[in-house]
XYZ file of C-alpha atoms in Angstrom:
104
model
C -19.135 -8.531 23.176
C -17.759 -11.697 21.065
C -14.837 -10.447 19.221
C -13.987 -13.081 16.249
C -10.329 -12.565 15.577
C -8.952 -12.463 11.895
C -5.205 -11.475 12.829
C -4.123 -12.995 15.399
C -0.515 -11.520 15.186
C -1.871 -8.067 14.731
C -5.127 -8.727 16.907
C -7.476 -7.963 14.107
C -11.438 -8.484 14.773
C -13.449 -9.639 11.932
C -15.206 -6.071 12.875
C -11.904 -3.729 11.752
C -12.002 -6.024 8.650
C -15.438 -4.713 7.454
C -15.163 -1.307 8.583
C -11.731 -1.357 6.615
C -13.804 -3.011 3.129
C -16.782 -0.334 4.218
C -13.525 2.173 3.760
C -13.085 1.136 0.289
C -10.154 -1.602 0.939
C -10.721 -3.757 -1.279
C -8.557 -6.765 -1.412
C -6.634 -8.340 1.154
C -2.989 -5.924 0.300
C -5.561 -3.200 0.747
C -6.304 -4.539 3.864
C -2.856 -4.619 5.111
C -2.102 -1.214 4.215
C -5.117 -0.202 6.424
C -4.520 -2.234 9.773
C -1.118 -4.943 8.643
C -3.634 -8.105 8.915
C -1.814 -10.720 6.462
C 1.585 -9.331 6.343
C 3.005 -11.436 9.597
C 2.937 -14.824 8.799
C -0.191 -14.651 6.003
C -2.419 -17.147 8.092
C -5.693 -15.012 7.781
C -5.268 -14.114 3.805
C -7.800 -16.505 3.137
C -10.000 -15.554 6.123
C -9.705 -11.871 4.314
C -10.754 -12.749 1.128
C -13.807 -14.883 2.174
C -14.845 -11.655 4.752
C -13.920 -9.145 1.193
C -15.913 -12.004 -0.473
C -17.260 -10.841 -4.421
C -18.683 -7.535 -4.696
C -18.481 -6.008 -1.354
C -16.280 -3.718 -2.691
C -17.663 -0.135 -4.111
C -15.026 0.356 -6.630
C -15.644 -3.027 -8.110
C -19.059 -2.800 -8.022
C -18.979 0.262 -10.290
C -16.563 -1.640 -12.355
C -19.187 -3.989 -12.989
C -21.996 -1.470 -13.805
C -19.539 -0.621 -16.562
C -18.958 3.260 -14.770
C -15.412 2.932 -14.316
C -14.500 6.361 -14.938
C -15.116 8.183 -11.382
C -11.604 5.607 -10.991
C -9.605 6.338 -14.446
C -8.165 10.002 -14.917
C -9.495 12.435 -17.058
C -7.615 11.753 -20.646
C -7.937 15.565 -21.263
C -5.534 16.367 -18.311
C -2.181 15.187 -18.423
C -1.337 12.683 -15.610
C 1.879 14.932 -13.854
C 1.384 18.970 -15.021
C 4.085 21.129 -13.638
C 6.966 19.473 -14.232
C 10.216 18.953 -15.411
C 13.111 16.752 -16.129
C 16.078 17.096 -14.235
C 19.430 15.860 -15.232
C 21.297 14.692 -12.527
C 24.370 16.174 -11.979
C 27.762 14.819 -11.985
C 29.184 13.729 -8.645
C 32.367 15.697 -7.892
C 35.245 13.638 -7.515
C 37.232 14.281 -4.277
C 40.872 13.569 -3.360
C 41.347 12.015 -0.121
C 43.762 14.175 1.747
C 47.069 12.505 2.293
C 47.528 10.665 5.697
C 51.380 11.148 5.434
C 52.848 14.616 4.543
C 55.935 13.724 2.192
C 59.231 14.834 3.590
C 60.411 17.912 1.809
């Protein structure tokens, strides 16, 4: 088995790459969340984007069929439900005890 290393820092295969894209990781910093290849010392970015290359990846390929909204939220919901805005509340202000008890 010929393993072609992308990451050398990491020990990424060209292989884990793919399978990664196959995944749905799309660009390189979607790459690095997957597996960290590019976030040592960013040698194999390039090497990344040439293996991503244009159109390999599913979400952009819908993009370009112009049926982007499996990806965009439904406008009818709202984006957070159930919530609320909390205040914060006030930090309490405590006295240091005294280190020295006065003399009475």
């Amino acid at each position: 088995m010929n393993r072609v290393y992308v990451c050398s820092c990491f020990g990424i295969t060209e292989e884990q790459v793919r399978e990664h894209a196959g995944t749905g990781a799309c660009t390189p910093r979607q790459i690095a969340s997957a597996c960290k290849a590019g976030t040592d010392c960013g040698g194999c970015v390039r090497r990344i984007q040439a293996l991503l290359g244009r159109g390999s990846c599913p979400r952009r390929t819908l993009i370009d069929q112009g049926d982007a909204a499996p990806l965009a939220a439904d406008p009818a919901e709202p984006a957070v439900s159930g919530t609320s805005v909390v205040e914060p509340a006030e930090p309490e202000i405590v006295e240091p005890p005294a280190r020295y008890p006065e003399a009475a």
